[in-house]
């Protein structure tokens, strides 16, 4: 699926209410809707000028809704869906949020992912080898992907009010207007 408008994306984000990262609800303690809002709000607070990073936080887990049960591939599905609308950087950050978890497990094992994320680490490739970690660290988006990952791990607080989805419409429209390939001639 490729998202073709902010309206389609907003519909998908609203559909995340009551949807979970695992079909049996053994994963994150909040639904995909609240997790998206919390992750984006944390990124807004830590990197207020980086709208693309904030938007990546908002959409990073929509792959769980697009293909329920495909935990290993959820980041790729989400990245492919948002790329035409939100651009390459947002798509790459979304794709890199899983490798960033694997990277952090390698370089900061004492900090580790959230308990729920630790359960899926093996299915997502496990802790990176030293060579994989070095290659990841060399990616120009590695630092931003790690920032996204850290917000992802922190954005799982039951009952935390992180605003409403509609508050993100104008930010999504801004990022889409800057990056959309829709209608562009390749």
mmCIF file of C-alpha atoms in Angstrom:
data_model
loop_
_atom_site.group_PDB
_atom_site.id
_atom_site.type_symbol
_atom_site.label_atom_id
_atom_site.label_comp_id
_atom_site.label_asym_id
_atom_site.label_seq_id
_atom_site.Cartn_x
_atom_site.Cartn_y
_atom_site.Cartn_z
ATOM 1 C CA UNK A 1 0.000 0.000 0.000
ATOM 2 C CA UNK A 2 1.209 3.496 -0.845
ATOM 3 C CA UNK A 3 -0.445 6.402 0.884
ATOM 4 C CA UNK A 4 -1.500 9.047 -1.609
ATOM 5 C CA UNK A 5 -2.817 11.853 0.588
ATOM 6 C CA UNK A 6 -2.643 13.254 4.088
ATOM 7 C CA UNK A 7 -6.326 12.338 4.406
ATOM 8 C CA UNK A 8 -5.540 8.656 3.706
ATOM 9 C CA UNK A 9 -2.710 8.787 6.240
ATOM 10 C CA UNK A 10 -4.931 10.443 8.857
ATOM 11 C CA UNK A 11 -7.563 7.735 8.305
ATOM 12 C CA UNK A 12 -4.894 5.075 8.851
ATOM 13 C CA UNK A 13 -3.569 6.807 11.973
ATOM 14 C CA UNK A 14 -7.099 7.083 13.403
ATOM 15 C CA UNK A 15 -7.568 3.362 12.650
ATOM 16 C CA UNK A 16 -4.641 2.693 15.001
ATOM 17 C CA UNK A 17 -6.961 3.336 17.961
ATOM 18 C CA UNK A 18 -7.639 -0.049 19.465
ATOM 19 C CA UNK A 19 -5.061 -1.747 17.198
ATOM 20 C CA UNK A 20 -2.012 -3.362 18.753
ATOM 21 C CA UNK A 21 1.527 -4.186 17.660
ATOM 22 C CA UNK A 22 0.822 -7.880 18.232
ATOM 23 C CA UNK A 23 -2.487 -9.556 17.363
ATOM 24 C CA UNK A 24 -2.569 -11.321 20.749
ATOM 25 C CA UNK A 25 -1.778 -8.070 22.647
ATOM 26 C CA UNK A 26 1.355 -9.468 24.292
ATOM 27 C CA UNK A 27 3.428 -6.545 23.008
ATOM 28 C CA UNK A 28 3.319 -2.879 23.921
ATOM 29 C CA UNK A 29 1.009 -1.837 26.786
ATOM 30 C CA UNK A 30 -0.605 0.941 24.689
ATOM 31 C CA UNK A 31 -2.392 0.755 21.356
ATOM 32 C CA UNK A 32 -0.715 1.926 18.142
ATOM 33 C CA UNK A 33 -2.658 5.224 18.278
ATOM 34 C CA UNK A 34 -1.408 6.254 21.728
ATOM 35 C CA UNK A 35 2.081 4.951 20.966
ATOM 36 C CA UNK A 36 2.259 7.071 17.798
ATOM 37 C CA UNK A 37 1.143 10.200 19.647
ATOM 38 C CA UNK A 38 3.539 9.630 22.549
ATOM 39 C CA UNK A 39 6.519 8.930 20.281
ATOM 40 C CA UNK A 40 5.847 12.003 18.135
ATOM 41 C CA UNK A 41 5.330 14.218 21.208
ATOM 42 C CA UNK A 42 8.650 13.091 22.704
ATOM 43 C CA UNK A 43 10.402 13.892 19.432
ATOM 44 C CA UNK A 44 8.671 17.279 19.228
ATOM 45 C CA UNK A 45 9.971 18.050 22.713
ATOM 46 C CA UNK A 46 13.548 16.903 22.069
ATOM 47 C CA UNK A 47 13.885 18.089 18.442
ATOM 48 C CA UNK A 48 11.277 20.853 17.926
ATOM 49 C CA UNK A 49 12.651 22.023 14.574
ATOM 50 C CA UNK A 50 12.841 18.564 12.976
ATOM 51 C CA UNK A 51 9.318 18.046 11.643
ATOM 52 C CA UNK A 52 10.361 15.042 9.527
ATOM 53 C CA UNK A 53 11.721 13.230 12.579
ATOM 54 C CA UNK A 54 8.536 13.987 14.503
ATOM 55 C CA UNK A 55 6.414 12.676 11.626
ATOM 56 C CA UNK A 56 8.589 9.554 11.419
ATOM 57 C CA UNK A 57 7.772 8.996 15.088
ATOM 58 C CA UNK A 58 4.085 9.386 14.371
ATOM 59 C CA UNK A 59 4.014 6.853 11.515
ATOM 60 C CA UNK A 60 6.843 4.438 12.389
ATOM 61 C CA UNK A 61 4.616 1.556 13.486
ATOM 62 C CA UNK A 62 1.748 1.732 10.963
ATOM 63 C CA UNK A 63 3.203 -1.405 9.379
ATOM 64 C CA UNK A 64 1.674 -3.330 12.298
ATOM 65 C CA UNK A 65 -1.742 -2.193 11.059
ATOM 66 C CA UNK A 66 -0.934 -2.769 7.380
ATOM 67 C CA UNK A 67 0.295 -6.338 7.954
ATOM 68 C CA UNK A 68 -0.751 -7.612 11.387
ATOM 69 C CA UNK A 69 1.606 -10.184 12.841
ATOM 70 C CA UNK A 70 4.608 -9.300 10.637
ATOM 71 C CA UNK A 71 6.764 -7.850 13.384
ATOM 72 C CA UNK A 72 10.018 -8.425 11.510
ATOM 73 C CA UNK A 73 8.752 -6.578 8.419
ATOM 74 C CA UNK A 74 6.587 -3.863 9.976
ATOM 75 C CA UNK A 75 9.166 -1.097 9.526
ATOM 76 C CA UNK A 76 9.649 -1.917 5.844
ATOM 77 C CA UNK A 77 5.880 -1.978 5.218
ATOM 78 C CA UNK A 78 5.448 1.386 6.943
ATOM 79 C CA UNK A 79 8.392 2.951 5.094
ATOM 80 C CA UNK A 80 7.096 1.772 1.725
ATOM 81 C CA UNK A 81 3.633 3.135 2.510
ATOM 82 C CA UNK A 82 4.771 6.638 3.532
ATOM 83 C CA UNK A 83 7.648 7.215 1.076
ATOM 84 C CA UNK A 84 5.559 8.645 -1.815
ATOM 85 C CA UNK A 85 3.739 11.046 0.489
ATOM 86 C CA UNK A 86 6.293 12.001 3.147
ATOM 87 C CA UNK A 87 9.584 11.598 1.296
ATOM 88 C CA UNK A 88 12.769 9.599 1.477
ATOM 89 C CA UNK A 89 14.102 10.845 4.830
ATOM 90 C CA UNK A 90 10.903 10.023 6.727
ATOM 91 C CA UNK A 91 10.744 6.611 5.021
ATOM 92 C CA UNK A 92 14.394 5.843 5.826
ATOM 93 C CA UNK A 93 13.961 6.859 9.472
ATOM 94 C CA UNK A 94 10.901 4.610 9.723
ATOM 95 C CA UNK A 95 12.837 1.748 8.114
ATOM 96 C CA UNK A 96 15.839 2.337 10.420
ATOM 97 C CA UNK A 97 13.937 2.287 13.714
ATOM 98 C CA UNK A 98 14.319 -1.513 13.939
ATOM 99 C CA UNK A 99 18.050 -1.580 13.035
ATOM 100 C CA UNK A 100 18.474 1.234 15.596
ATOM 101 C CA UNK A 101 17.048 -1.101 18.260
ATOM 102 C CA UNK A 102 19.497 -3.810 17.202
ATOM 103 C CA UNK A 103 22.321 -1.230 17.235
ATOM 104 C CA UNK A 104 21.478 0.041 20.716
ATOM 105 C CA UNK A 105 21.341 -3.535 22.005
ATOM 106 C CA UNK A 106 24.929 -3.940 20.740
ATOM 107 C CA UNK A 107 26.468 -0.661 21.887
ATOM 108 C CA UNK A 108 24.433 0.027 25.055
ATOM 109 C CA UNK A 109 23.296 -3.353 26.369
ATOM 110 C CA UNK A 110 22.964 -1.905 29.868
ATOM 111 C CA UNK A 111 20.217 0.461 28.667
ATOM 112 C CA UNK A 112 18.454 -2.088 26.471
ATOM 113 C CA UNK A 113 15.072 -1.729 24.757
ATOM 114 C CA UNK A 114 11.788 -1.634 26.631
ATOM 115 C CA UNK A 115 10.698 -5.040 27.960
ATOM 116 C CA UNK A 116 8.176 -5.364 25.133
ATOM 117 C CA UNK A 117 10.779 -4.480 22.483
ATOM 118 C CA UNK A 118 13.252 -6.939 23.980
ATOM 119 C CA UNK A 119 10.767 -9.735 23.266
ATOM 120 C CA UNK A 120 10.781 -8.962 19.530
ATOM 121 C CA UNK A 121 14.504 -8.285 19.166
ATOM 122 C CA UNK A 122 15.282 -11.890 18.178
ATOM 123 C CA UNK A 123 12.609 -11.940 15.455
ATOM 124 C CA UNK A 124 14.052 -8.689 14.123
ATOM 125 C CA UNK A 125 17.602 -9.991 13.708
ATOM 126 C CA UNK A 126 18.935 -9.874 17.272
ATOM 127 C CA UNK A 127 21.769 -7.741 18.580
ATOM 128 C CA UNK A 128 24.004 -6.364 15.828
ATOM 129 C CA UNK A 129 27.472 -7.781 15.370
ATOM 130 C CA UNK A 130 30.371 -5.336 15.750
ATOM 131 C CA UNK A 131 30.622 -5.090 11.944
ATOM 132 C CA UNK A 132 26.885 -4.418 11.578
ATOM 133 C CA UNK A 133 27.027 -1.810 14.350
ATOM 134 C CA UNK A 134 29.950 -0.049 12.667
ATOM 135 C CA UNK A 135 28.112 -0.009 9.344
ATOM 136 C CA UNK A 136 24.955 1.336 10.993
ATOM 137 C CA UNK A 137 26.920 4.057 12.826
ATOM 138 C CA UNK A 138 28.283 5.198 9.456
ATOM 139 C CA UNK A 139 24.812 5.847 8.056
ATOM 140 C CA UNK A 140 24.134 9.595 7.798
ATOM 141 C CA UNK A 141 20.743 9.048 9.472
ATOM 142 C CA UNK A 142 22.046 6.821 12.297
ATOM 143 C CA UNK A 143 21.902 9.501 14.992
ATOM 144 C CA UNK A 144 18.353 10.517 14.046
ATOM 145 C CA UNK A 145 17.288 6.859 13.870
ATOM 146 C CA UNK A 146 18.653 6.287 17.379
ATOM 147 C CA UNK A 147 16.746 9.354 18.605
ATOM 148 C CA UNK A 148 13.575 7.930 17.037
ATOM 149 C CA UNK A 149 14.259 4.545 18.629
ATOM 150 C CA UNK A 150 14.722 6.036 22.068
ATOM 151 C CA UNK A 151 11.430 7.924 21.741
ATOM 152 C CA UNK A 152 9.828 4.708 20.462
ATOM 153 C CA UNK A 153 10.938 2.845 23.581
ATOM 154 C CA UNK A 154 9.804 5.667 25.888
ATOM 155 C CA UNK A 155 6.436 6.241 24.183
ATOM 156 C CA UNK A 156 4.613 3.325 25.779
ATOM 157 C CA UNK A 157 3.065 4.821 28.916
ATOM 158 C CA UNK A 158 -0.455 3.702 29.756
ATOM 159 C CA UNK A 159 -2.761 6.646 30.385
ATOM 160 C CA UNK A 160 -0.350 9.380 29.251
ATOM 161 C CA UNK A 161 -2.156 12.177 27.407
ATOM 162 C CA UNK A 162 -0.025 13.109 24.395
ATOM 163 C CA UNK A 163 -2.680 15.138 22.587
ATOM 164 C CA UNK A 164 -4.943 14.180 19.736
ATOM 165 C CA UNK A 165 -4.154 12.886 16.264
ATOM 166 C CA UNK A 166 -5.829 15.821 14.561
ATOM 167 C CA UNK A 167 -3.152 18.128 16.043
ATOM 168 C CA UNK A 168 -0.642 16.504 13.669
ATOM 169 C CA UNK A 169 -2.579 17.172 10.440
ATOM 170 C CA UNK A 170 -0.865 20.503 9.696
ATOM 171 C CA UNK A 171 2.595 19.032 10.377
ATOM 172 C CA UNK A 172 1.808 16.109 8.064
ATOM 173 C CA UNK A 173 0.583 18.531 5.403
ATOM 174 C CA UNK A 174 3.773 20.586 5.730
ATOM 175 C CA UNK A 175 6.065 17.566 5.423
ATOM 176 C CA UNK A 176 3.986 16.124 2.566
ATOM 177 C CA UNK A 177 4.049 19.418 0.654
ATOM 178 C CA UNK A 178 7.844 19.526 0.926
ATOM 179 C CA UNK A 179 8.462 15.896 0.044
ATOM 180 C CA UNK A 180 5.626 14.347 -1.907
ATOM 181 C CA UNK A 181 6.558 12.538 -5.108
ATOM 182 C CA UNK A 182 2.907 12.213 -6.005
ATOM 183 C CA UNK A 183 2.289 13.761 -9.354
ATOM 184 C CA UNK A 184 5.985 14.438 -9.886
ATOM 185 C CA UNK A 185 7.569 13.359 -13.140
ATOM 186 C CA UNK A 186 10.343 10.829 -12.582
#
